[in-house]
Amino acid sequence: MKIEKLLSKLGKVLDSGEREEMKWFDVDTAPLTKDDYSKLESNFKEAGGFVKIINAGSSLNKDTKKEVQRVWLVSFKNQKDLDKWSQEFEEKKKKDHRYIGEQLDWFHVQEDILGPGLPLLHPKGMIIRNGLIDLIREVNAKLGAEEIWTPHISRCDLWKISGHYEHYKNKMFMWEQDGEEWGIKAMNCPMHFQVYRFKPKSYKDLPVRYAEFATVYRKEQSGELHGLSRVWSLTQDDHHFIINPDQIEGEVTKIIDAARKVYDLFGFEYKIKLATKPEDSMGDAKLWDVAQDGLKNALTKLGVEYSLNEGDGSFYGPKIDIYVKDNMARWWQLTTIQLDFFMPDNFKMVYTDEKGKQQMPVVIHFAILGSLERFMSIIIEQNAGRLPLWLAPVQLRVLPISEAQEEYAQGLVNEMRGLGVRAEMVTEGTLGKRIRNSEMEKVAVTAVVGDKEVQANSISVRGKETMTREDFKEKILLAIMDRSDF
Ligand SMILES: [Zn+2]
């Protein structure tokens, strides 16, 4: 019955005449199994059609509010085209962070019930995210940035002062409640400025350096949404440094230096563009000069090459854009260091100078990773799911050859866990299968222990020679601490 229903629906979909295009249809049946997929495919083949079912899952019918099965498929005119497509699809899938994320139980996006562009992170995905946050927390400590926390929603009054209400409204989630307009934040700056304004500031207080790992919500076109890289809910490693113009060079030098150390960790190449004063700019001409000289001096001091985008800055200040290239030769705009002469004026942010006069500070907006979600998608795809040891959800998996070594293996796992290593033992299945699974599940280090290892108190690491337990312990801990290769 299930298959008949599907066949008739499928026939109608394919009669539309289009081929080689992914499409979906909803059908009112019980959930489909992989067995149903192949039955359906072979039934259709008998009738002279060539389809590949890519996926099926529960979905809510918008009109009837009833649960239906949504079937995704692609169709072809002949078997050869179908085979070629299937092969390419399988290869592509292996490098797609969406597939890797679901396959490894790291995260998923659930369009039905929840909504599009709103990824859910599972425990292992959260380990990756927290690893990135820890990294930036270390950067913040070096930069002297202090973390704050600001709420996700506010009155629209705030967005009216910042100008987002007027210029960014179509990308913000807003609603009316009890006669007032409210909005979910799409950026953090206006809230950070409230923290700055809370107490009067003097020149001695500057630089004020705020940082927040903040989830913001932006209503992108649903057709543009993609896994973790294009979402509605994104978490920025957001920073606002509030400084006097003389501090621009010093602060920006430190920020760029910190950013490039982060890129080095992931093997990214980078290029830097400096965008200068556009024709329709606001603010004092002298301030623009000081700011642009500050940025140029910072880049020169660091000895980094950069290109000049004359006139491409924002109307409210010059900026530095940093693009990184991953190992798949894809360029990503990761970091922007934006100077801002406009918001301090808008939000009436001031400080008292040495002479007791009120001055307006300059704001530096920047994020190093940009969006944690998008950054995760980049590093997941650049090595088909294999992450560096320090970031891998499972850092060490110990496989005893037989039951006889289980106690030794468990002892090793317990010891490593005690030292903060994400370690586990797997005993189910043949050794060959367990090794393959470990590879497939992107475990960073796989170790095998047999009688020989137990007797010698040693450990045999896949792809390396056997080492003593002490030696192994020291090496893996050092590598995790240094964020280096094992
Ligand atoms: Zn900002």
PDB file of N, CA, C and O and ligand atoms in Angstrom, residues 189 238-240 365, ligand 1:
ATOM      1  N   CYS A 189      26.172  45.500  19.034  1.00  0.00           N
ATOM      2  CA  CYS A 189      26.797  46.800  19.311  1.00  0.00           C
ATOM      3  C   CYS A 189      25.942  47.711  20.203  1.00  0.00           C
ATOM      4  O   CYS A 189      26.421  48.191  21.224  1.00  0.00           O
ATOM      5  N   ASP A 238      32.020  38.326  19.096  1.00  0.00           N
ATOM      6  CA  ASP A 238      31.895  39.757  18.823  1.00  0.00           C
ATOM      7  C   ASP A 238      32.733  40.589  19.794  1.00  0.00           C
ATOM      8  O   ASP A 238      32.830  40.252  20.973  1.00  0.00           O
ATOM      9  N   HIS A 239      33.323  41.645  19.271  1.00  0.00           N
ATOM     10  CA  HIS A 239      34.144  42.524  20.105  1.00  0.00           C
ATOM     11  C   HIS A 239      33.844  43.986  19.797  1.00  0.00           C
ATOM     12  O   HIS A 239      33.653  44.336  18.639  1.00  0.00           O
ATOM     13  N   HIS A 240      33.842  44.798  20.828  1.00  0.00           N
ATOM     14  CA  HIS A 240      33.790  46.250  20.647  1.00  0.00           C
ATOM     15  C   HIS A 240      34.836  46.874  21.554  1.00  0.00           C
ATOM     16  O   HIS A 240      34.735  46.749  22.774  1.00  0.00           O
ATOM     17  N   HIS A 365      34.784  47.655  15.861  1.00  0.00           N
ATOM     18  CA  HIS A 365      33.967  46.430  15.880  1.00  0.00           C
ATOM     19  C   HIS A 365      34.808  45.341  15.217  1.00  0.00           C
ATOM     20  O   HIS A 365      35.342  45.559  14.137  1.00  0.00           O
TER      21      HIS A 365
HETATM   22 ZN    ZN B   1      29.457  45.845  16.312  1.00  0.00          ZN
END
